mmCIF file of N, CA and C and ligand atoms in Angstrom:
data_model
loop_
_atom_site.group_PDB
_atom_site.id
_atom_site.type_symbol
_atom_site.label_atom_id
_atom_site.label_comp_id
_atom_site.label_asym_id
_atom_site.label_seq_id
_atom_site.Cartn_x
_atom_site.Cartn_y
_atom_site.Cartn_z
ATOM 1 N N GLY A 1 13.225 -12.753 -16.733
ATOM 2 C CA GLY A 1 11.839 -12.351 -16.980
ATOM 3 C C GLY A 1 11.727 -10.837 -17.019
ATOM 4 N N LYS A 2 10.511 -10.362 -17.161
ATOM 5 C CA LYS A 2 10.280 -8.923 -17.266
ATOM 6 C C LYS A 2 10.727 -8.246 -15.978
ATOM 7 N N LEU A 3 11.330 -7.059 -16.150
ATOM 8 C CA LEU A 3 11.744 -6.282 -14.978
ATOM 9 C C LEU A 3 10.525 -6.040 -14.086
ATOM 10 N N CYS A 4 10.703 -6.132 -12.802
ATOM 11 C CA CYS A 4 9.592 -5.842 -11.896
ATOM 12 C C CYS A 4 9.324 -4.331 -11.909
ATOM 13 N N ASP A 5 8.138 -3.941 -12.289
ATOM 14 C CA ASP A 5 7.800 -2.519 -12.333
ATOM 15 C C ASP A 5 6.413 -2.363 -11.737
ATOM 16 N N LEU A 6 6.320 -1.621 -10.636
ATOM 17 C CA LEU A 6 5.053 -1.502 -9.914
ATOM 18 C C LEU A 6 4.107 -0.475 -10.532
ATOM 19 N N THR A 7 4.556 0.223 -11.577
ATOM 20 C CA THR A 7 3.697 1.243 -12.192
ATOM 21 C C THR A 7 2.359 0.644 -12.606
ATOM 22 N N GLY A 8 1.284 1.363 -12.329
ATOM 23 C CA GLY A 8 -0.049 0.940 -12.755
ATOM 24 C C GLY A 8 -1.019 0.824 -11.601
ATOM 25 N N TRP A 9 -2.144 0.199 -11.902
ATOM 26 C CA TRP A 9 -3.240 0.040 -10.943
ATOM 27 C C TRP A 9 -3.230 -1.346 -10.324
ATOM 28 N N TRP A 10 -3.403 -1.428 -9.031
ATOM 29 C CA TRP A 10 -3.435 -2.679 -8.262
ATOM 30 C C TRP A 10 -4.670 -2.668 -7.378
ATOM 31 N N GLU A 11 -5.198 -3.860 -7.078
ATOM 32 C CA GLU A 11 -6.332 -3.978 -6.153
ATOM 33 C C GLU A 11 -5.997 -5.044 -5.117
ATOM 34 N N ASN A 12 -6.328 -4.754 -3.841
ATOM 35 C CA ASN A 12 -6.037 -5.742 -2.801
ATOM 36 C C ASN A 12 -7.282 -6.556 -2.460
ATOM 37 N N ASP A 13 -7.142 -7.470 -1.509
ATOM 38 C CA ASP A 13 -8.241 -8.390 -1.186
ATOM 39 C C ASP A 13 -9.363 -7.693 -0.431
ATOM 40 N N LEU A 14 -9.159 -6.427 -0.055
ATOM 41 C CA LEU A 14 -10.261 -5.659 0.546
ATOM 42 C C LEU A 14 -11.027 -4.864 -0.509
ATOM 43 N N GLY A 15 -10.506 -4.868 -1.740
ATOM 44 C CA GLY A 15 -11.130 -4.072 -2.790
ATOM 45 C C GLY A 15 -10.574 -2.673 -2.893
ATOM 46 N N SER A 16 -9.571 -2.363 -2.093
ATOM 47 C CA SER A 16 -8.909 -1.063 -2.228
ATOM 48 C C SER A 16 -8.044 -1.053 -3.479
ATOM 49 N N LYS A 17 -7.857 0.137 -4.043
ATOM 50 C CA LYS A 17 -7.068 0.255 -5.267
ATOM 51 C C LYS A 17 -5.890 1.180 -5.027
ATOM 52 N N MET A 18 -4.763 0.806 -5.636
ATOM 53 C CA MET A 18 -3.537 1.579 -5.499
ATOM 54 C C MET A 18 -3.062 1.934 -6.898
ATOM 55 N N HIS A 19 -2.742 3.197 -7.138
ATOM 56 C CA HIS A 19 -2.223 3.643 -8.437
ATOM 57 C C HIS A 19 -0.793 4.114 -8.247
ATOM 58 N N VAL A 20 0.151 3.372 -8.803
ATOM 59 C CA VAL A 20 1.564 3.774 -8.770
ATOM 60 C C VAL A 20 1.832 4.549 -10.057
ATOM 61 N N LEU A 21 2.211 5.821 -9.909
ATOM 62 C CA LEU A 21 2.298 6.701 -11.068
ATOM 63 C C LEU A 21 3.546 6.447 -11.892
ATOM 64 N N LYS A 22 4.708 6.476 -11.237
ATOM 65 C CA LYS A 22 5.953 6.388 -11.993
ATOM 66 C C LYS A 22 7.027 5.863 -11.053
ATOM 67 N N VAL A 23 7.857 4.961 -11.535
ATOM 68 C CA VAL A 23 9.004 4.479 -10.768
ATOM 69 C C VAL A 23 10.255 5.085 -11.399
ATOM 70 N N ASP A 24 11.060 5.811 -10.613
ATOM 71 C CA ASP A 24 12.236 6.451 -11.212
ATOM 72 C C ASP A 24 13.416 5.471 -11.265
ATOM 73 N N SER A 25 14.552 5.965 -11.760
ATOM 74 C CA SER A 25 15.698 5.067 -11.998
ATOM 75 C C SER A 25 16.304 4.562 -10.694
ATOM 76 N N GLU A 26 15.915 5.167 -9.571
ATOM 77 C CA GLU A 26 16.386 4.677 -8.265
ATOM 78 C C GLU A 26 15.374 3.733 -7.634
ATOM 79 N N GLY A 27 14.236 3.522 -8.300
ATOM 80 C CA GLY A 27 13.210 2.654 -7.734
ATOM 81 C C GLY A 27 12.203 3.382 -6.864
ATOM 82 N N ASN A 28 12.360 4.723 -6.741
ATOM 83 C CA ASN A 28 11.393 5.464 -5.928
ATOM 84 C C ASN A 28 10.111 5.715 -6.703
ATOM 85 N N PHE A 29 8.998 5.687 -6.007
ATOM 86 C CA PHE A 29 7.709 5.921 -6.668
ATOM 87 C C PHE A 29 6.749 6.663 -5.760
ATOM 88 N N SER A 30 5.719 7.185 -6.389
ATOM 89 C CA SER A 30 4.640 7.804 -5.623
ATOM 90 C C SER A 30 3.340 7.429 -6.305
ATOM 91 N N GLY A 31 2.246 7.689 -5.625
ATOM 92 C CA GLY A 31 0.958 7.368 -6.190
ATOM 93 C C GLY A 31 -0.169 7.722 -5.256
ATOM 94 N N GLU A 32 -1.308 7.061 -5.494
ATOM 95 C CA GLU A 32 -2.502 7.324 -4.695
ATOM 96 C C GLU A 32 -3.108 6.012 -4.253
ATOM 97 N N TYR A 33 -3.659 6.043 -3.039
ATOM 98 C CA TYR A 33 -4.308 4.857 -2.489
ATOM 99 C C TYR A 33 -5.792 5.164 -2.320
ATOM 100 N N HIS A 34 -6.618 4.366 -2.980
ATOM 101 C CA HIS A 34 -8.068 4.550 -2.917
ATOM 102 C C HIS A 34 -8.624 3.445 -2.033
ATOM 103 N N THR A 35 -8.826 3.742 -0.754
ATOM 104 C CA THR A 35 -9.230 2.692 0.156
ATOM 105 C C THR A 35 -10.684 2.299 -0.053
ATOM 106 N N ALA A 36 -10.961 1.021 0.173
ATOM 107 C CA ALA A 36 -12.343 0.527 0.132
ATOM 108 C C ALA A 36 -12.900 0.415 1.543
ATOM 109 N N VAL A 37 -12.032 0.633 2.535
ATOM 110 C CA VAL A 37 -12.483 0.459 3.927
ATOM 111 C C VAL A 37 -12.313 1.793 4.657
ATOM 112 N N SER A 38 -13.417 2.337 5.109
ATOM 113 C CA SER A 38 -13.301 3.563 5.898
ATOM 114 C C SER A 38 -14.544 3.687 6.755
ATOM 115 N N SER A 39 -14.327 4.068 8.004
ATOM 116 C CA SER A 39 -15.469 4.103 8.927
ATOM 117 C C SER A 39 -16.408 5.270 8.583
ATOM 118 N N THR A 40 -15.825 6.319 7.991
ATOM 119 C CA THR A 40 -16.688 7.479 7.733
ATOM 120 C C THR A 40 -17.613 7.183 6.541
ATOM 121 N N ASP A 41 -18.721 7.914 6.473
ATOM 122 C CA ASP A 41 -19.613 7.743 5.317
ATOM 123 C C ASP A 41 -19.376 8.874 4.306
ATOM 124 N N LYS A 42 -18.288 9.607 4.547
ATOM 125 C CA LYS A 42 -17.961 10.685 3.595
ATOM 126 C C LYS A 42 -17.411 10.068 2.315
ATOM 127 N N PRO A 43 -17.578 10.737 1.199
ATOM 128 C CA PRO A 43 -16.994 10.189 -0.040
ATOM 129 C C PRO A 43 -15.491 9.995 0.150
ATOM 130 N N ILE A 44 -14.977 8.881 -0.335
ATOM 131 C CA ILE A 44 -13.584 8.507 -0.058
ATOM 132 C C ILE A 44 -12.671 9.188 -1.076
ATOM 133 N N GLN A 45 -11.769 10.033 -0.557
ATOM 134 C CA GLN A 45 -10.770 10.655 -1.447
ATOM 135 C C GLN A 45 -9.501 9.812 -1.391
ATOM 136 N N PRO A 46 -8.722 9.867 -2.461
ATOM 137 C CA PRO A 46 -7.472 9.103 -2.446
ATOM 138 C C PRO A 46 -6.472 9.694 -1.445
ATOM 139 N N SER A 47 -5.628 8.807 -0.901
ATOM 140 C CA SER A 47 -4.570 9.239 0.012
ATOM 141 C C SER A 47 -3.227 9.095 -0.685
ATOM 142 N N PRO A 48 -2.287 9.989 -0.418
ATOM 143 C CA PRO A 48 -0.989 9.912 -1.096
ATOM 144 C C PRO A 48 -0.167 8.733 -0.586
ATOM 145 N N LEU A 49 0.631 8.143 -1.489
ATOM 146 C CA LEU A 49 1.584 7.106 -1.079
ATOM 147 C C LEU A 49 2.945 7.401 -1.707
ATOM 148 N N VAL A 50 3.973 7.032 -0.956
ATOM 149 C CA VAL A 50 5.349 7.120 -1.469
ATOM 150 C C VAL A 50 6.045 5.817 -1.106
ATOM 151 N N GLY A 51 6.923 5.372 -2.006
ATOM 152 C CA GLY A 51 7.598 4.111 -1.733
ATOM 153 C C GLY A 51 8.851 3.922 -2.549
ATOM 154 N N SER A 52 9.446 2.765 -2.395
ATOM 155 C CA SER A 52 10.671 2.441 -3.093
ATOM 156 C C SER A 52 10.708 0.945 -3.376
ATOM 157 N N GLN A 53 11.159 0.598 -4.575
ATOM 158 C CA GLN A 53 11.257 -0.822 -4.935
ATOM 159 C C GLN A 53 12.652 -1.132 -5.458
ATOM 160 N N HIS A 54 13.030 -2.381 -5.369
ATOM 161 C CA HIS A 54 14.247 -2.837 -6.043
ATOM 162 C C HIS A 54 13.914 -3.016 -7.512
ATOM 163 N N LEU A 55 14.921 -2.919 -8.354
ATOM 164 C CA LEU A 55 14.707 -3.057 -9.799
ATOM 165 C C LEU A 55 15.394 -4.338 -10.271
ATOM 166 N N ASP A 56 14.990 -5.456 -9.640
ATOM 167 C CA ASP A 56 15.634 -6.730 -9.998
ATOM 168 C C ASP A 56 15.323 -7.087 -11.430
ATOM 169 N N LYS A 57 16.223 -7.855 -12.001
ATOM 170 C CA LYS A 57 15.984 -8.321 -13.376
ATOM 171 C C LYS A 57 15.012 -9.481 -13.391
ATOM 172 N N ASP A 58 14.859 -10.172 -12.237
ATOM 173 C CA ASP A 58 14.045 -11.405 -12.303
ATOM 174 C C ASP A 58 12.555 -11.113 -12.089
ATOM 175 N N GLY A 59 12.223 -9.814 -11.966
ATOM 176 C CA GLY A 59 10.810 -9.482 -11.878
ATOM 177 C C GLY A 59 10.185 -9.810 -10.542
ATOM 178 N N GLN A 60 10.986 -10.165 -9.542
ATOM 179 C CA GLN A 60 10.424 -10.517 -8.233
ATOM 180 C C GLN A 60 10.981 -9.598 -7.162
ATOM 181 N N CYS A 61 10.753 -8.289 -7.355
ATOM 182 C CA CYS A 61 11.387 -7.273 -6.508
ATOM 183 C C CYS A 61 10.708 -7.134 -5.148
ATOM 184 N N THR A 62 11.483 -6.664 -4.172
ATOM 185 C CA THR A 62 10.896 -6.277 -2.886
ATOM 186 C C THR A 62 10.656 -4.768 -2.924
ATOM 187 N N PHE A 63 9.755 -4.309 -2.074
ATOM 188 C CA PHE A 63 9.371 -2.896 -2.047
ATOM 189 C C PHE A 63 8.814 -2.545 -0.677
ATOM 190 N N GLY A 64 8.660 -1.228 -0.473
ATOM 191 C CA GLY A 64 7.950 -0.727 0.697
ATOM 192 C C GLY A 64 7.257 0.568 0.303
ATOM 193 N N PHE A 65 6.160 0.855 0.951
ATOM 194 C CA PHE A 65 5.522 2.155 0.735
ATOM 195 C C PHE A 65 4.706 2.584 1.950
ATOM 196 N N THR A 66 4.500 3.878 2.022
ATOM 197 C CA THR A 66 3.784 4.502 3.130
ATOM 198 C C THR A 66 2.544 5.190 2.603
ATOM 199 N N VAL A 67 1.431 4.979 3.275
ATOM 200 C CA VAL A 67 0.182 5.673 2.935
ATOM 201 C C VAL A 67 -0.166 6.612 4.079
ATOM 202 N N ASN A 68 -0.399 7.867 3.744
ATOM 203 C CA ASN A 68 -0.759 8.879 4.726
ATOM 204 C C ASN A 68 -2.254 9.119 4.605
ATOM 205 N N TRP A 69 -3.001 8.638 5.590
ATOM 206 C CA TRP A 69 -4.476 8.731 5.509
ATOM 207 C C TRP A 69 -4.951 10.080 6.039
ATOM 208 N N LYS A 70 -4.282 11.155 5.646
ATOM 209 C CA LYS A 70 -4.539 12.407 6.361
ATOM 210 C C LYS A 70 -5.985 12.863 6.235
ATOM 211 N N LYS A 71 -6.616 12.539 5.084
ATOM 212 C CA LYS A 71 -7.995 13.023 4.917
ATOM 213 C C LYS A 71 -8.898 12.408 5.973
ATOM 214 N N PHE A 72 -8.532 11.215 6.445
ATOM 215 C CA PHE A 72 -9.476 10.474 7.264
ATOM 216 C C PHE A 72 -9.201 10.599 8.746
ATOM 217 N N SER A 73 -8.101 10.000 9.184
ATOM 218 C CA SER A 73 -8.055 9.732 10.630
ATOM 219 C C SER A 73 -6.670 9.861 11.217
ATOM 220 N N ASP A 74 -5.849 10.757 10.676
ATOM 221 C CA ASP A 74 -4.522 10.951 11.284
ATOM 222 C C ASP A 74 -3.794 9.638 11.488
ATOM 223 N N SER A 75 -3.986 8.697 10.594
ATOM 224 C CA SER A 75 -3.246 7.435 10.728
ATOM 225 C C SER A 75 -2.320 7.257 9.531
ATOM 226 N N THR A 76 -1.407 6.329 9.705
ATOM 227 C CA THR A 76 -0.384 6.057 8.695
ATOM 228 C C THR A 76 -0.244 4.555 8.546
ATOM 229 N N ALA A 77 -0.144 4.091 7.310
ATOM 230 C CA ALA A 77 0.114 2.664 7.097
ATOM 231 C C ALA A 77 1.421 2.516 6.324
ATOM 232 N N VAL A 78 2.206 1.515 6.693
ATOM 233 C CA VAL A 78 3.387 1.166 5.913
ATOM 234 C C VAL A 78 3.202 -0.275 5.441
ATOM 235 N N PHE A 79 3.515 -0.472 4.174
ATOM 236 C CA PHE A 79 3.430 -1.794 3.553
ATOM 237 C C PHE A 79 4.822 -2.219 3.138
ATOM 238 N N VAL A 80 5.121 -3.514 3.311
ATOM 239 C CA VAL A 80 6.375 -4.058 2.797
ATOM 240 C C VAL A 80 6.035 -5.385 2.137
ATOM 241 N N GLY A 81 6.690 -5.664 1.021
ATOM 242 C CA GLY A 81 6.336 -6.904 0.344
ATOM 243 C C GLY A 81 7.214 -7.222 -0.833
ATOM 244 N N GLN A 82 6.740 -8.175 -1.612
ATOM 245 C CA GLN A 82 7.487 -8.643 -2.776
ATOM 246 C C GLN A 82 6.533 -8.926 -3.915
ATOM 247 N N CYS A 83 6.993 -8.663 -5.120
ATOM 248 C CA CYS A 83 6.222 -8.935 -6.329
ATOM 249 C C CYS A 83 6.592 -10.322 -6.842
ATOM 250 N N PHE A 84 5.601 -11.152 -7.066
ATOM 251 C CA PHE A 84 5.828 -12.496 -7.606
ATOM 252 C C PHE A 84 5.101 -12.601 -8.938
ATOM 253 N N SER A 85 5.768 -13.286 -9.880
ATOM 254 C CA SER A 85 5.083 -13.577 -11.126
ATOM 255 C C SER A 85 4.427 -14.929 -10.956
ATOM 256 N N GLY A 86 3.078 -14.934 -11.028
ATOM 257 C CA GLY A 86 2.354 -16.188 -10.870
ATOM 258 C C GLY A 86 2.690 -17.150 -11.994
ATOM 259 N N ASP A 87 2.229 -18.398 -11.851
ATOM 260 C CA ASP A 87 2.582 -19.395 -12.862
ATOM 261 C C ASP A 87 2.019 -18.996 -14.228
ATOM 262 N N ASN A 88 0.802 -18.389 -14.249
ATOM 263 C CA ASN A 88 0.308 -17.979 -15.568
ATOM 264 C C ASN A 88 0.775 -16.564 -15.889
ATOM 265 N N GLY A 89 1.936 -16.155 -15.358
ATOM 266 C CA GLY A 89 2.539 -14.884 -15.731
ATOM 267 C C GLY A 89 1.938 -13.688 -15.049
ATOM 268 N N ASN A 90 0.815 -13.853 -14.326
ATOM 269 C CA ASN A 90 0.235 -12.661 -13.685
ATOM 270 C C ASN A 90 1.038 -12.303 -12.439
ATOM 271 N N GLU A 91 1.064 -11.035 -12.123
ATOM 272 C CA GLU A 91 1.860 -10.552 -10.989
ATOM 273 C C GLU A 91 1.003 -10.439 -9.742
ATOM 274 N N VAL A 92 1.596 -10.810 -8.612
ATOM 275 C CA VAL A 92 0.919 -10.712 -7.317
ATOM 276 C C VAL A 92 1.854 -9.989 -6.358
ATOM 277 N N LEU A 93 1.341 -9.020 -5.609
ATOM 278 C CA LEU A 93 2.127 -8.361 -4.563
ATOM 279 C C LEU A 93 1.705 -8.952 -3.230
ATOM 280 N N GLN A 94 2.635 -9.659 -2.584
ATOM 281 C CA GLN A 94 2.372 -10.191 -1.243
ATOM 282 C C GLN A 94 2.910 -9.152 -0.257
ATOM 283 N N THR A 95 2.037 -8.606 0.573
ATOM 284 C CA THR A 95 2.479 -7.553 1.500
ATOM 285 C C THR A 95 2.103 -7.861 2.945
ATOM 286 N N SER A 96 2.914 -7.285 3.843
ATOM 287 C CA SER A 96 2.558 -7.178 5.249
ATOM 288 C C SER A 96 2.443 -5.695 5.531
ATOM 289 N N TRP A 97 1.584 -5.328 6.493
ATOM 290 C CA TRP A 97 1.433 -3.908 6.784
ATOM 291 C C TRP A 97 1.372 -3.646 8.284
ATOM 292 N N LEU A 98 1.725 -2.402 8.623
ATOM 293 C CA LEU A 98 1.519 -1.883 9.976
ATOM 294 C C LEU A 98 0.649 -0.640 9.825
ATOM 295 N N LEU A 99 -0.419 -0.585 10.592
ATOM 296 C CA LEU A 99 -1.305 0.582 10.583
ATOM 297 C C LEU A 99 -1.195 1.266 11.939
ATOM 298 N N ARG A 100 -0.741 2.498 11.929
ATOM 299 C CA ARG A 100 -0.578 3.261 13.174
ATOM 300 C C ARG A 100 -1.677 4.304 13.243
ATOM 301 N N GLU A 101 -2.535 4.184 14.230
ATOM 302 C CA GLU A 101 -3.588 5.167 14.416
ATOM 303 C C GLU A 101 -3.188 6.131 15.523
ATOM 304 N N LYS A 102 -3.623 7.380 15.383
ATOM 305 C CA LYS A 102 -3.286 8.377 16.398
ATOM 306 C C LYS A 102 -4.097 8.107 17.657
ATOM 307 N N VAL A 103 -3.456 8.071 18.802
ATOM 308 C CA VAL A 103 -4.172 7.906 20.073
ATOM 309 C C VAL A 103 -3.996 9.169 20.918
ATOM 310 N N ASP A 104 -4.889 9.338 21.863
ATOM 311 C CA ASP A 104 -4.944 10.605 22.597
ATOM 312 C C ASP A 104 -3.882 10.749 23.669
ATOM 313 N N SER A 105 -3.347 9.622 24.144
ATOM 314 C CA SER A 105 -2.408 9.752 25.257
ATOM 315 C C SER A 105 -1.404 8.609 25.228
ATOM 316 N N LEU A 106 -0.284 8.849 25.868
ATOM 317 C CA LEU A 106 0.799 7.850 25.904
ATOM 318 C C LEU A 106 0.323 6.518 26.488
ATOM 319 N N PRO A 107 -0.490 6.521 27.527
ATOM 320 C CA PRO A 107 -0.957 5.229 28.053
ATOM 321 C C PRO A 107 -1.721 4.402 27.017
ATOM 322 N N SER A 108 -2.220 5.061 25.979
ATOM 323 C CA SER A 108 -2.942 4.312 24.933
ATOM 324 C C SER A 108 -2.022 3.876 23.806
ATOM 325 N N ASP A 109 -0.751 4.201 23.920
ATOM 326 C CA ASP A 109 0.180 3.887 22.814
ATOM 327 C C ASP A 109 0.204 2.391 22.523
ATOM 328 N N TRP A 110 0.028 1.575 23.566
ATOM 329 C CA TRP A 110 0.171 0.107 23.391
ATOM 330 C C TRP A 110 -0.807 -0.419 22.343
ATOM 331 N N LYS A 111 -1.953 0.248 22.193
ATOM 332 C CA LYS A 111 -3.000 -0.323 21.311
ATOM 333 C C LYS A 111 -3.078 0.407 19.974
ATOM 334 N N ALA A 112 -2.041 1.186 19.644
ATOM 335 C CA ALA A 112 -2.159 2.077 18.482
ATOM 336 C C ALA A 112 -1.709 1.468 17.155
ATOM 337 N N THR A 113 -1.024 0.322 17.222
ATOM 338 C CA THR A 113 -0.478 -0.222 15.965
ATOM 339 C C THR A 113 -1.051 -1.604 15.674
ATOM 340 N N ARG A 114 -1.639 -1.738 14.505
ATOM 341 C CA ARG A 114 -2.164 -3.039 14.061
ATOM 342 C C ARG A 114 -1.317 -3.554 12.905
ATOM 343 N N THR A 115 -1.322 -4.852 12.730
ATOM 344 C CA THR A 115 -0.579 -5.439 11.629
ATOM 345 C C THR A 115 -1.459 -6.440 10.883
ATOM 346 N N GLY A 116 -1.107 -6.675 9.661
ATOM 347 C CA GLY A 116 -1.849 -7.648 8.864
ATOM 348 C C GLY A 116 -1.120 -7.899 7.567
ATOM 349 N N HIS A 117 -1.821 -8.549 6.651
ATOM 350 C CA HIS A 117 -1.232 -8.840 5.345
ATOM 351 C C HIS A 117 -2.293 -8.627 4.262
ATOM 352 N N ASN A 118 -1.821 -8.300 3.093
ATOM 353 C CA ASN A 118 -2.688 -8.029 1.948
ATOM 354 C C ASN A 118 -2.036 -8.564 0.680
ATOM 355 N N THR A 119 -2.839 -9.048 -0.206
ATOM 356 C CA THR A 119 -2.394 -9.441 -1.538
ATOM 357 C C THR A 119 -2.986 -8.477 -2.555
ATOM 358 N N PHE A 120 -2.142 -7.998 -3.462
ATOM 359 C CA PHE A 120 -2.599 -7.103 -4.533
ATOM 360 C C PHE A 120 -2.410 -7.789 -5.875
ATOM 361 N N ILE A 121 -3.395 -7.643 -6.759
ATOM 362 C CA ILE A 121 -3.231 -8.083 -8.151
ATOM 363 C C ILE A 121 -3.483 -6.876 -9.046
ATOM 364 N N ARG A 122 -2.984 -6.968 -10.283
ATOM 365 C CA ARG A 122 -3.182 -5.845 -11.215
ATOM 366 C C ARG A 122 -4.648 -5.780 -11.635
ATOM 367 N N THR A 123 -5.157 -4.544 -11.701
ATOM 368 C CA THR A 123 -6.505 -4.393 -12.252
ATOM 369 C C THR A 123 -6.361 -3.833 -13.672
ATOM 370 N N GLY A 124 -7.280 -4.142 -14.492
ATOM 371 C CA GLY A 124 -7.252 -3.730 -15.890
ATOM 372 C C GLY A 124 -7.251 -2.216 -16.012
HETATM 373 O O1 LIG B 201 -9.233 6.152 7.374
HETATM 374 C C1 LIG B 201 -8.608 5.113 7.117
HETATM 375 C C2 LIG B 201 -7.600 4.662 7.999
HETATM 376 C C3 LIG B 201 -6.902 3.525 7.743
HETATM 377 C C4 LIG B 201 -7.166 2.775 6.591
HETATM 378 N N1 LIG B 201 -6.479 1.668 6.408
HETATM 379 N N2 LIG B 201 -6.589 0.911 5.335
HETATM 380 C C5 LIG B 201 -5.769 -0.194 5.191
HETATM 381 C C6 LIG B 201 -4.875 -0.571 6.214
HETATM 382 C C7 LIG B 201 -4.088 -1.704 6.047
HETATM 383 C C8 LIG B 201 -4.188 -2.467 4.883
HETATM 384 C C9 LIG B 201 -5.061 -2.101 3.850
HETATM 385 C C10 LIG B 201 -5.861 -0.963 4.005
HETATM 386 C C11 LIG B 201 -6.796 -0.578 2.901
HETATM 387 O O2 LIG B 201 -7.484 0.447 3.025
HETATM 388 O O3 LIG B 201 -6.820 -1.330 1.886
HETATM 389 C C12 LIG B 201 -8.168 3.191 5.684
HETATM 390 C C13 LIG B 201 -8.874 4.348 5.949
#
């Protein structure tokens, strides 16, 4: 099937959008993450992301990427997942994530990391 290529625009189940600019010959990529969820009421600026994907021939590559939410809250998210070609040929990114928020002291470290999962589909 088509080579798995993450380049382009993706939207997750929270309504956040991810733009992968370019995937190089090693599978490394960068882009911007436009979150739909933010506690602040300030206009949401995109956050930088960097990642790496496998370049499998079967179009079902695994990948990982990091989002640096520096504009917002000194937190960092890492996503890991796999691209699947749905039965009607559409691509779905199944991801798990860890969100690390900055805490003020070591005793608070225990509560600083959250985990979850997100599905991304291509947006037009
Ligand atoms: O200021 C902040 C801090 C963290 C954020 N995390 N977003 C996420 C964390 C995990 C999975 C998806 C998202 C998302 O925004 O879609 C967003 C804005």
